[in-house]
Every structure is written in C-alpha cells, then in structure tokens.
Coordinates of C-alpha atoms in Angstrom, one line a residue:
Chain A
M1 CA 90.2 88.2 195.5
K2 CA 92.5 86.2 194.1
H3 CA 93.7 88.4 190.8
S4 CA 94.0 91.4 194.0
R5 CA 97.1 88.4 195.4
L6 CA 98.3 87.4 192.3
T7 CA 99.0 91.3 191.4
A8 CA 100.5 92.2 194.5
L9 CA 102.9 88.7 194.6
L10 CA 103.7 89.3 191.2
A11 CA 104.3 93.5 192.3
G12 CA 106.9 92.0 195.7
S13 CA 108.4 89.4 192.7
A14 CA 110.1 91.8 190.8
L15 CA 111.0 94.0 193.8
L16 CA 112.5 91.1 195.4
F17 CA 113.6 90.3 190.9
G18 CA 115.1 93.4 191.0
A19 CA 117.5 93.3 193.9
A20 CA 118.6 89.3 192.6
T21 CA 119.8 90.7 189.3
L22 CA 121.7 93.2 191.2
T23 CA 123.5 91.2 193.5
M24 CA 123.8 88.2 190.8
A25 CA 125.1 92.2 189.0
D26 CA 127.7 92.7 191.9
D27 CA 128.6 88.6 191.4
T28 CA 130.1 89.1 188.6
K29 CA 132.2 92.1 189.4
K30 CA 133.2 89.9 191.7
D31 CA 134.3 87.1 189.5
K32 CA 136.0 90.2 186.9
K33 CA 138.5 91.2 189.5
H34 CA 139.8 87.4 189.9
D35 CA 139.7 87.0 186.0
K36 CA 143.8 88.1 185.8
A37 CA 145.2 86.4 189.4
A38 CA 143.0 83.1 189.6
D39 CA 145.5 82.2 186.6
S40 CA 148.5 79.7 185.7
T41 CA 150.7 80.6 183.1
S42 CA 152.5 76.9 181.8
D43 CA 156.9 76.2 180.3
S44 CA 155.1 75.0 177.3
K45 CA 152.2 76.3 176.2
E46 CA 151.2 74.1 173.1
K47 CA 152.3 70.3 174.8
R48 CA 150.7 68.1 175.0
V49 CA 152.0 65.2 177.5
K50 CA 150.4 61.7 176.5
V51 CA 151.3 58.5 179.0
G52 CA 154.7 57.5 179.1
E53 CA 155.8 60.9 178.6
Q54 CA 157.7 63.1 180.7
V55 CA 155.7 65.8 182.1
P56 CA 157.4 69.3 181.6
N57 CA 157.8 71.5 184.3
F58 CA 155.2 74.3 184.0
T59 CA 154.1 76.9 186.7
M60 CA 150.4 76.9 188.6
T61 CA 148.6 79.7 190.4
D62 CA 146.9 78.3 194.0
V63 CA 143.6 78.9 195.2
N64 CA 145.0 81.7 197.2
G65 CA 146.5 83.4 194.2
K66 CA 150.5 82.1 195.2
S67 CA 152.8 80.9 192.7
L68 CA 154.2 76.9 192.3
Q69 CA 156.2 75.1 190.5
F70 CA 155.0 71.3 190.0
S71 CA 159.0 70.6 190.1
D72 CA 158.9 72.0 194.3
F73 CA 157.3 68.0 194.1
S74 CA 160.3 66.6 192.9
G75 CA 160.3 62.5 193.6
K76 CA 157.2 62.1 194.4
P77 CA 154.5 60.5 192.7
V78 CA 152.0 62.8 192.1
V79 CA 147.8 62.7 191.4
M80 CA 146.4 65.6 189.2
Q81 CA 142.5 66.0 190.0
W82 CA 140.5 67.8 187.8
V83 CA 137.6 69.6 189.4
N84 CA 134.3 72.0 188.7
P85 CA 132.3 73.1 191.9
G86 CA 129.9 73.1 188.9
C87 CA 130.6 70.0 187.7
P88 CA 127.0 67.4 188.9
V89 CA 129.3 64.1 188.9
C90 CA 132.2 66.1 190.9
V91 CA 130.1 67.5 193.2
E92 CA 129.0 63.4 193.4
V93 CA 131.4 62.2 193.9
T94 CA 133.4 65.1 195.9
K95 CA 130.4 64.8 198.7
A96 CA 129.8 60.5 198.4
G97 CA 133.6 61.3 200.2
R98 CA 135.6 59.2 197.3
V99 CA 138.1 62.0 197.2
T100 CA 139.7 61.9 200.4
K101 CA 138.6 58.1 201.1
M102 CA 141.5 58.2 197.3
I103 CA 143.9 60.2 199.3
A104 CA 143.5 58.4 202.7
D105 CA 144.1 55.0 200.4
A106 CA 146.9 56.7 197.8
K107 CA 148.9 57.5 201.8
A108 CA 148.7 54.5 203.1
I109 CA 149.9 53.2 199.8
D110 CA 152.9 56.0 199.6
P111 CA 152.8 58.7 202.0
N112 CA 154.7 60.5 199.7
V113 CA 152.5 61.0 197.5
V114 CA 151.3 64.8 196.1
F115 CA 147.8 65.9 195.4
V116 CA 146.5 68.9 192.8
M117 CA 143.0 69.7 192.5
V118 CA 143.2 72.0 189.5
N119 CA 140.4 74.4 188.1
S120 CA 140.1 74.8 184.6
T121 CA 137.0 75.1 183.9
A122 CA 136.1 79.3 183.1
A123 CA 133.1 79.7 184.6
T124 CA 134.0 78.4 188.3
A125 CA 137.6 79.3 188.0
S126 CA 137.1 82.2 187.5
D127 CA 136.3 82.1 192.0
P128 CA 139.0 80.9 193.0
K129 CA 137.8 81.1 196.7
A130 CA 134.7 79.0 196.0
T131 CA 136.6 76.1 194.8
A132 CA 138.3 76.3 197.7
T133 CA 135.2 76.3 200.0
Y134 CA 133.5 73.1 197.6
L135 CA 137.0 71.5 198.5
A136 CA 137.4 72.4 202.6
D137 CA 133.1 71.5 202.1
N138 CA 133.9 68.6 201.5
K139 CA 136.9 67.4 203.6
V140 CA 140.0 67.4 200.6
V141 CA 142.7 67.9 201.9
A142 CA 145.3 68.4 198.9
N143 CA 149.0 69.7 198.7
A144 CA 148.1 72.4 196.3
E145 CA 144.5 73.5 194.7
V146 CA 144.9 75.5 192.0
I147 CA 143.7 77.7 189.3
D148 CA 143.3 77.8 186.1
G149 CA 141.3 80.0 184.1
S150 CA 142.9 80.1 180.7
G151 CA 142.7 76.1 180.7
V152 CA 147.1 75.5 180.5
I153 CA 147.1 73.1 182.4
G154 CA 144.3 70.8 181.0
K155 CA 144.9 71.2 178.3
M156 CA 149.0 70.2 178.5
F157 CA 147.3 67.2 179.9
D158 CA 144.4 66.8 177.9
A159 CA 141.7 67.0 180.6
K160 CA 138.3 66.1 179.0
T161 CA 136.3 66.0 182.0
T162 CA 135.7 66.9 185.6
P163 CA 136.5 64.2 187.8
A164 CA 139.3 63.2 185.7
V165 CA 142.5 61.8 186.8
F166 CA 146.1 62.1 186.7
V167 CA 149.5 59.7 187.4
I168 CA 152.4 61.4 187.4
D169 CA 155.5 58.6 189.1
S170 CA 158.4 59.3 191.2
K171 CA 160.4 60.6 187.9
G172 CA 157.7 62.5 186.6
M173 CA 156.7 61.1 183.5
L174 CA 153.1 60.3 183.3
V175 CA 152.0 56.3 183.8
Y176 CA 148.3 57.1 183.7
G177 CA 144.8 58.9 182.9
S178 CA 141.7 59.5 182.8
A179 CA 138.8 58.2 184.5
F180 CA 138.7 58.6 188.0
D181 CA 137.2 54.3 188.9
D182 CA 134.7 51.9 187.2
S183 CA 131.9 53.6 187.6
S184 CA 128.9 51.7 185.4
D185 CA 126.5 55.0 186.2
R186 CA 129.0 57.9 185.6
G187 CA 129.7 58.1 189.6
A188 CA 126.3 57.9 191.1
T189 CA 127.8 55.1 192.9
A190 CA 131.8 54.0 193.8
G191 CA 133.5 51.7 190.6
K192 CA 134.8 48.2 191.7
T193 CA 138.6 49.6 190.5
N194 CA 139.9 53.0 191.5
Y195 CA 142.4 53.6 189.0
V196 CA 144.4 55.8 191.0
I197 CA 145.0 53.9 193.9
N198 CA 145.5 51.4 191.1
A199 CA 148.2 52.5 189.5
L200 CA 150.3 53.7 193.0
T201 CA 149.9 50.4 194.3
Q202 CA 151.3 49.0 190.9
L203 CA 154.3 51.3 190.8
K204 CA 154.8 50.4 194.8
A205 CA 155.4 46.6 193.1
G206 CA 157.5 47.8 190.8
E207 CA 154.8 46.9 188.0
K208 CA 153.8 48.5 185.3
V209 CA 150.2 50.3 185.4
S210 CA 148.6 49.3 184.0
P211 CA 145.5 49.5 182.7
D212 CA 147.1 53.6 182.1
K213 CA 144.6 54.9 179.6
T214 CA 140.8 55.0 180.2
K215 CA 137.7 57.0 178.8
S216 CA 137.1 59.9 181.9
Y217 CA 133.3 60.2 183.2
G218 CA 131.9 63.2 184.1
C219 CA 130.8 66.4 182.6
G220 CA 132.9 68.3 179.8
V221 CA 135.8 71.2 181.6
K222 CA 134.4 74.2 179.5
Y223 CA 138.5 76.0 178.5
A224 CA 138.1 80.3 178.1
K225 CA 137.0 80.2 174.7
N226 CA 140.0 82.7 173.9
Q227 CA 142.4 79.5 173.4
N228 CA 142.1 77.6 170.9
G229 CA 141.9 73.9 170.9
Chain B
M1 CA 93.3 75.6 199.9
I2 CA 95.2 73.2 197.2
S3 CA 95.5 76.6 195.3
S4 CA 96.7 78.7 197.7
L5 CA 99.3 76.3 198.0
P6 CA 101.7 77.9 196.1
Y7 CA 101.8 81.0 197.3
L8 CA 101.7 79.2 201.0
L9 CA 105.6 78.1 199.0
L10 CA 106.5 80.9 197.6
S11 CA 106.1 82.3 201.0
M12 CA 108.4 80.7 202.6
C13 CA 111.3 80.3 200.1
M14 CA 111.1 84.0 199.8
L15 CA 111.2 83.7 204.1
A16 CA 113.6 81.2 204.3
A17 CA 115.9 81.2 201.6
G18 CA 116.5 84.2 200.3
A19 CA 115.0 86.0 197.1
R20 CA 117.9 84.9 194.7
D21 CA 117.4 81.9 195.9
C22 CA 113.7 81.4 195.7
M23 CA 113.8 82.9 192.4
A24 CA 115.8 81.1 190.6
M25 CA 113.8 77.7 192.2
Q26 CA 110.7 79.9 190.4
I27 CA 112.3 80.5 187.1
A28 CA 114.2 77.4 186.5
K29 CA 112.4 74.5 183.9
A30 CA 114.0 71.0 183.9
P31 CA 115.7 71.1 180.5
V32 CA 114.6 67.7 179.5
K33 CA 110.9 65.5 179.9
A34 CA 111.0 62.6 180.1
T35 CA 108.0 60.6 179.1
A36 CA 107.1 56.7 178.6
A37 CA 105.7 56.2 175.1
G38 CA 104.5 52.4 174.8
W39 CA 106.8 50.0 173.2
V40 CA 107.6 48.9 170.1
K41 CA 109.1 45.3 168.1
L42 CA 112.2 45.2 167.0
S43 CA 113.0 43.4 163.4
S44 CA 115.3 41.3 166.1
G45 CA 112.0 40.0 167.2
Q46 CA 112.5 41.0 170.1
T47 CA 110.5 44.3 172.5
A48 CA 111.2 47.7 173.8
A49 CA 110.1 49.6 175.9
V50 CA 110.6 54.0 174.4
V51 CA 111.2 56.1 176.2
R52 CA 110.6 59.6 174.6
F53 CA 113.1 62.6 176.0
E54 CA 112.1 65.9 174.8
I55 CA 115.2 68.6 175.3
E56 CA 114.5 71.9 175.8
H57 CA 116.0 74.6 173.4
G58 CA 120.4 74.9 173.4
W59 CA 120.7 71.7 175.9
H60 CA 121.6 68.8 174.4
M61 CA 121.7 64.8 176.0
Y62 CA 124.3 62.0 175.4
W63 CA 124.7 58.9 173.0
T64 CA 126.2 55.9 174.1
N65 CA 129.6 57.2 173.6
P66 CA 129.3 60.6 174.4
G67 CA 132.6 61.5 172.5
D68 CA 135.7 63.7 175.3
S69 CA 132.5 64.3 177.2
G70 CA 128.9 63.6 179.2
A71 CA 127.6 60.6 179.8
P72 CA 124.7 58.7 178.2
P73 CA 121.1 58.1 179.9
L74 CA 120.4 54.6 183.0
A75 CA 118.0 52.6 182.9
K76 CA 116.7 50.2 186.0
L77 CA 114.6 47.7 185.6
Q78 CA 111.6 47.4 188.7
A79 CA 109.6 45.4 189.7
A80 CA 109.0 42.8 186.5
S81 CA 110.0 39.4 187.9
G82 CA 110.8 37.5 184.8
W83 CA 111.6 39.9 182.8
T84 CA 115.0 41.5 182.4
L85 CA 116.4 44.3 180.8
L86 CA 119.0 43.9 177.7
E87 CA 121.7 46.8 176.0
P88 CA 119.8 49.8 175.3
I89 CA 119.3 50.6 171.9
F90 CA 120.8 54.9 171.4
P91 CA 118.9 56.4 167.3
R92 CA 121.6 57.8 165.3
P93 CA 123.8 60.6 167.2
S94 CA 124.0 64.5 166.1
I95 CA 127.7 65.8 166.1
L96 CA 128.3 68.7 168.0
K97 CA 132.5 69.9 167.6
S98 CA 134.2 72.5 168.9
T99 CA 137.9 74.1 169.2
S100 CA 137.8 71.8 172.3
E101 CA 135.8 68.9 172.6
T102 CA 134.0 66.1 169.7
N103 CA 130.8 65.1 171.3
F104 CA 128.0 62.6 169.9
I105 CA 124.5 64.5 171.2
Y106 CA 120.6 64.2 171.1
D107 CA 119.2 68.4 170.7
T108 CA 116.0 68.1 169.8
T109 CA 113.2 65.4 170.7
W110 CA 114.3 61.7 170.2
E111 CA 113.2 58.5 171.2
W112 CA 115.2 55.5 173.7
L113 CA 114.7 51.6 173.1
L114 CA 115.3 49.8 176.0
P115 CA 114.7 46.2 174.7
M116 CA 113.5 43.6 177.8
A117 CA 114.0 40.0 176.6
G118 CA 111.0 37.4 179.2
P119 CA 109.8 34.6 179.3
A120 CA 108.8 32.7 175.7
G121 CA 106.0 34.0 174.8
A122 CA 105.3 36.0 177.4
S123 CA 104.1 39.6 175.9
A124 CA 105.9 42.4 177.5
P125 CA 104.5 44.1 181.3
A126 CA 103.7 46.5 183.3
C127 CA 106.8 47.7 184.3
S128 CA 109.2 50.9 185.9
V129 CA 111.8 52.0 184.5
E130 CA 113.9 54.8 186.4
I131 CA 116.0 56.2 184.8
S132 CA 118.6 59.4 185.0
W133 CA 120.2 61.4 182.0
M134 CA 122.9 64.0 181.7
V135 CA 122.0 67.2 180.3
C136 CA 124.2 69.5 179.9
K137 CA 124.4 73.6 177.6
E138 CA 127.4 75.6 179.4
N139 CA 126.3 73.3 182.5
C140 CA 125.3 70.0 183.5
Q141 CA 122.4 68.8 185.4
I142 CA 121.5 65.2 185.7
G143 CA 118.0 64.2 186.2
R144 CA 115.8 61.1 187.3
A145 CA 112.5 60.2 186.8
R146 CA 110.3 56.6 187.3
L147 CA 108.7 55.8 183.8
E148 CA 105.5 53.4 184.9
F149 CA 104.5 51.8 180.9
A150 CA 101.3 49.8 180.9
A151 CA 101.8 46.1 179.2
A152 CA 101.5 46.0 175.8
T153 CA 98.7 44.7 174.1
E154 CA 99.3 43.5 170.6
P155 CA 99.4 44.0 168.1
I156 CA 103.5 45.9 169.2
P157 CA 104.4 48.4 166.6
A158 CA 107.1 47.6 164.6
A159 CA 110.3 50.4 166.0
G160 CA 110.2 53.0 162.5
D161 CA 112.7 55.3 162.9
A162 CA 115.3 55.5 160.1
R163 CA 117.9 56.9 162.8
L164 CA 117.9 53.3 164.7
G165 CA 120.6 52.0 162.4
R166 CA 121.6 48.4 161.1
S167 CA 124.1 46.2 161.0
L168 CA 125.9 47.2 158.1
P169 CA 125.6 44.4 155.6
T170 CA 128.1 41.6 154.2
T171 CA 127.1 41.9 151.1
G172 CA 129.7 44.4 148.9
A173 CA 130.3 45.3 152.8
A174 CA 134.4 44.5 153.8
A175 CA 136.2 45.1 157.1
T176 CA 140.6 44.2 157.1
F177 CA 143.2 45.6 159.7
N178 CA 146.2 46.5 158.9
S179 CA 148.2 44.5 161.7
K180 CA 151.2 46.4 161.2
D181 CA 150.4 51.1 160.3
Q182 CA 147.1 50.0 163.0
V183 CA 144.7 51.0 160.5
I184 CA 141.5 49.4 159.9
T185 CA 140.0 49.6 156.7
I186 CA 136.0 49.0 156.3
S187 CA 134.4 49.6 152.0
A188 CA 130.6 49.4 151.9
S189 CA 128.1 50.1 148.5
A190 CA 127.6 52.9 147.7
G191 CA 124.5 51.6 147.3
N192 CA 124.0 51.1 150.9
A193 CA 123.1 55.7 150.7
V194 CA 119.7 55.2 148.8
N195 CA 117.1 56.7 150.8
T196 CA 118.7 59.3 152.1
T197 CA 117.2 63.0 152.9
S198 CA 119.6 64.5 149.1
Q199 CA 122.1 61.9 147.3
T200 CA 124.0 64.8 145.8
T201 CA 124.6 65.4 149.7
A202 CA 124.7 61.3 150.1
A203 CA 126.6 60.9 147.1
T204 CA 130.4 62.8 149.5
M205 CA 129.3 61.9 153.2
A206 CA 129.8 59.3 154.6
R207 CA 131.2 59.6 157.7
F208 CA 132.1 57.6 161.3
I209 CA 131.8 57.8 164.4
P210 CA 132.7 55.2 167.1
D211 CA 131.7 53.5 169.8
V212 CA 133.2 53.5 173.5
M213 CA 135.3 50.5 172.3
P214 CA 137.7 49.8 175.6
G215 CA 141.3 49.0 174.1
V216 CA 140.6 50.4 171.2
S217 CA 141.2 53.3 170.6
P218 CA 140.5 55.5 167.4
K219 CA 143.7 58.0 166.9
F220 CA 141.4 60.9 167.8
S221 CA 137.6 61.2 168.7
G222 CA 136.6 61.5 164.9
P223 CA 133.7 61.5 162.6
F224 CA 136.4 59.6 160.6
Q225 CA 135.3 61.0 156.6
A226 CA 134.9 58.3 154.5
T227 CA 135.9 58.5 150.7
L228 CA 133.8 57.8 147.7
S229 CA 135.8 56.0 144.7
D230 CA 133.6 53.9 142.2
N231 CA 130.5 53.8 143.2
K232 CA 132.4 52.7 147.3
F233 CA 133.1 54.2 149.8
T234 CA 136.0 53.2 152.0
L235 CA 136.6 54.8 156.0
A236 CA 140.2 54.4 156.7
I237 CA 141.0 54.9 160.4
P238 CA 144.1 54.9 162.3
L239 CA 144.0 53.0 166.2
E240 CA 145.6 52.5 168.8
I241 CA 145.2 48.6 170.2
Q242 CA 146.2 48.6 173.7
P243 CA 144.9 45.5 174.7
E244 CA 146.0 45.8 178.4
N245 CA 144.0 49.4 178.1
A246 CA 140.7 46.5 177.8
L247 CA 139.2 46.3 181.3
G248 CA 139.1 42.1 180.5
K249 CA 136.9 42.6 177.6
P250 CA 137.4 41.4 174.1
L251 CA 138.4 44.2 171.4
V252 CA 135.6 45.0 169.6
F253 CA 136.3 47.7 166.8
Q254 CA 132.2 49.7 166.2
G255 CA 130.5 52.2 165.8
L256 CA 128.1 53.8 163.7
F257 CA 128.8 54.2 159.9
L258 CA 126.0 57.7 158.9
Y259 CA 125.4 58.3 155.4
G260 CA 124.0 62.1 154.9
Q261 CA 124.9 64.9 156.9
S262 CA 120.9 65.1 158.5
N263 CA 120.4 62.6 161.8
V264 CA 117.5 61.4 160.3
D265 CA 119.6 60.2 156.9
R266 CA 121.0 56.3 157.4
C267 CA 123.0 54.7 159.3
E268 CA 125.0 51.7 159.9
I269 CA 126.3 49.6 162.8
I270 CA 129.9 47.7 162.4
H271 CA 130.4 45.1 165.5
L272 CA 133.5 43.6 164.1
P273 CA 136.1 41.7 167.1
M274 CA 139.0 42.1 166.2
N275 CA 140.7 39.2 166.8
I276 CA 143.5 39.7 169.8
A277 CA 143.1 38.2 173.3
A278 CA 142.9 40.5 175.6
P279 CA 144.5 40.0 179.3
S280 CA 143.2 39.8 182.9
P281 CA 142.7 42.7 184.3

C-alpha cells in the first residue's frame, strides 16, 4: 500500500517537476532577452571614484530601458544605493521599512536630495522588472531605478555589497561610502546611525562628512564575469 | 497518521503553491548544519561552548572579517543567569580571491568557539545559544538555529585546534609603524613556522590577513605576502589611518599572520594598539 502510494506520488512529482523545469527554461529565455536592453554604460569605463573626488558624468539605464545622465541631477545631493532582490540582507533592510524611512528622513533634511537605486548583481540585473517590482512592493520611491548589468557603475563606485550606499554632494563630490548603517547584526536590526542621514545632516550644516568611509555589510555584488575586476 | 503527514503536506503544497515552488521547497536542503558540540577549556582558562558548522559542498561562511562582502555568524546567549558571552573565537579561514573581491571564508566543517564568563568557580551552565549565519554560493542565505548546551562536566577538554592561532610571541617579533609613510612593518622569527604541514612551503609562505579595523584601512583587501630574510619574515603593509572613521573606537592594527598554505597550518594573532587618539564620533 505504502509502495503504491509512493510510486504514484513520485510519478506525479516527476510530471510536475517536468512542467516546472519547462517553466524555468522559458524564464531563462526571457532573462536573456532582457540582458541586451538592461545595461548601462559609462563615459569613463576604468575610472574608480574615491571619497573626496569629483564624480564624472556617466550614463545610466533605468528599469524601463530609459537612458539617464548623472549630470541630470547636477546641483543636487545624490544618494546611490546598491540593491539586489536576491540578497537576504538587502531584503531584510528594505522589508523592515528602513530604506523608505531613510528616504523620508533625507527629504526632510534636504527636499532636493536625489535617490538612485542601482542593481549591479548580474544574476538579478538580467530581470529589470523584478528589481522594479521589489522596490515597488516595499514602497521604495526613488528618483531612478537603475540596471547596471555590466557592472560598470558599480565598479566605478567600488560597490562591494548590497545594501551599500554612496553620498555625492551638490557639487558632485563623493563624500561618503559605503555601509547603510552601523547595525551590529548585518541589518537584522537597525543601527543607531544611518550613515546617509548622518552625511546629509553634516552637509546641511556645512560640516565635513564624518565618518566618510565605513565597511559595508551584506551580500557581495556578483558582477558579470565578462568584466575584469 | 504521522507517516502520512509528509504526503499530506506535499499534496497541500502542490495545490496551494504550484508545482515549481513546491518542488523547490521539497528539493532545497539547508547548506549549513549547526550543532552544539560541547565545551572546551581555552589556554586563557576560560570555558567556551563549541558550535560545529557542517557546510554543503560549494557554499561558504565567513571569518570575523568577511573581506569585501559577507558577514560573520552571530550568537546570543539565552537563559544562563550570571553568565555572559565574550568575543567569539574564529579559527584560521581560507582565502577566496576572485577578480573583483577577496573573502576570508570557511567552506568545510569548522568549529566556532563562544567563550563565556560566569561566577567565580562555577562550571559552564546548561544554556541556549541563538545563532545566525550568512552562507553564500552564487547567492546568499541567512540561517538560524537555537542550540542547547548541557552543563559542562569536568574535566573539560582543552581546545586543541591548531587553526585557532595564538598571540604573536614577543620573543623575536617586532612591529613598527612609520607615520610618515603610513606603513606598518612586522617581523617575526621564521622559526615560528615549525609544525606546518610543509616545511618547504612554510619557508617561503607567510601571509597576513587583516581583521576589521575601523579607522585603520590597509590600502587593499589582502592577503599580504611576507618576505623571508635572515631567518625572519618581514611584512610591510601600507595603511590609511583615518581616526575620523574609527567610530569612536581606539585605533588598533589586528589580524592573522598565516604560515604555510593549508588552513590547518599555524597562525598567529596580531593585535597592536596604534596609540593615536580617535576623535569622538
């Protein structure tokens, strides 16, 4: 009796697994289609910007395939946050509402501040819609949601993890990178200091940003392998 | 009834979640198994709970400094009145280097030591420890477990893992920091390299990997190769000293000096206060 039940279950599972595999194969084809559209280029491919340096202009492609220039945000402070819907740390920080709170707090300090969410992780950047859905589902309203499948922008900022953050002042100088906050448990609970808010507060007061460099936590940004590190 | 439960759950899953999610749920196997592996006595005299991690092939966990990404495991002591958890002790990790990042990792079974401090003369208590960890392959997962430790019974065995490292011996070792060039130079007797798996390898192979050091940043992620001369290893590491980024902590240079290539070879712990005042955050 047990054997016949097991055989039937296995046969049924095999059929269902076959169907599931086919569905996944279709998804892969879809992902490959997105690959070409979902990419960004930079005006200075090998340039790596350090804290204290001017950020050169570069081109971005958003989740809808629309092209943007970094210079479009000229004269405003810009916060760039690296995101990945496949990273549990990024998901935890975002689902807990800490990204939306950061954006609200930042806008209260300076209504002109621009938020750019960037996905440079090759595996998930191949599906721009998934990044857009992930941000929308978590009520993250940014000025731009950028797909950087080639990793050019990520490497320019030396973004190592998600959710790493970088703050650029209104004159275009990189003034902070790269931990989201000082969480003692890799984002499971909020830290006492959100470093973006800290930097924007200091910029507003005309002070030097301090700390200007912290070690970020989270999942590694797994860049596309066809690029050299 | 109990034996039918998995079938019932699988059927419910198939109806509710669809075949693909359901199969993923059935096929997925946790890449890390964590177990409470008793108690050990450290050379300091402290007692430490031992957590054993068994890692599925291809996955990795992280050292106290994960490197360019990742995070070390975390522990929280529960229900052990009068006892506190001290700084966890991590054994020597392996080095995982790719074109874009360097990580310090464990990719096979390893043991994490959780030293505890309690009332004088008291033996280690029965307790629960909540742990969580990050494990990665192509993607990452967060794992969690609550481990139950039985009260320690004497005699508690000594921690015998060569990977645990010991403090850099003061005899024959020296460290100097050139504040003008911002370079720290550490030299140690090559005689310290005995007991490695390969004397030949050990004679030419000594490296340093940095711990997390707020305000003290090596110019790159490491590892840093030592040079051998006059039977001494010398290590010169260019640093960026930024007291404003120390997050209010004292500036310290710390990490592991690794002899040999195998992760069962000896290592020594380097911990050098930089004697530069860090400003308040």
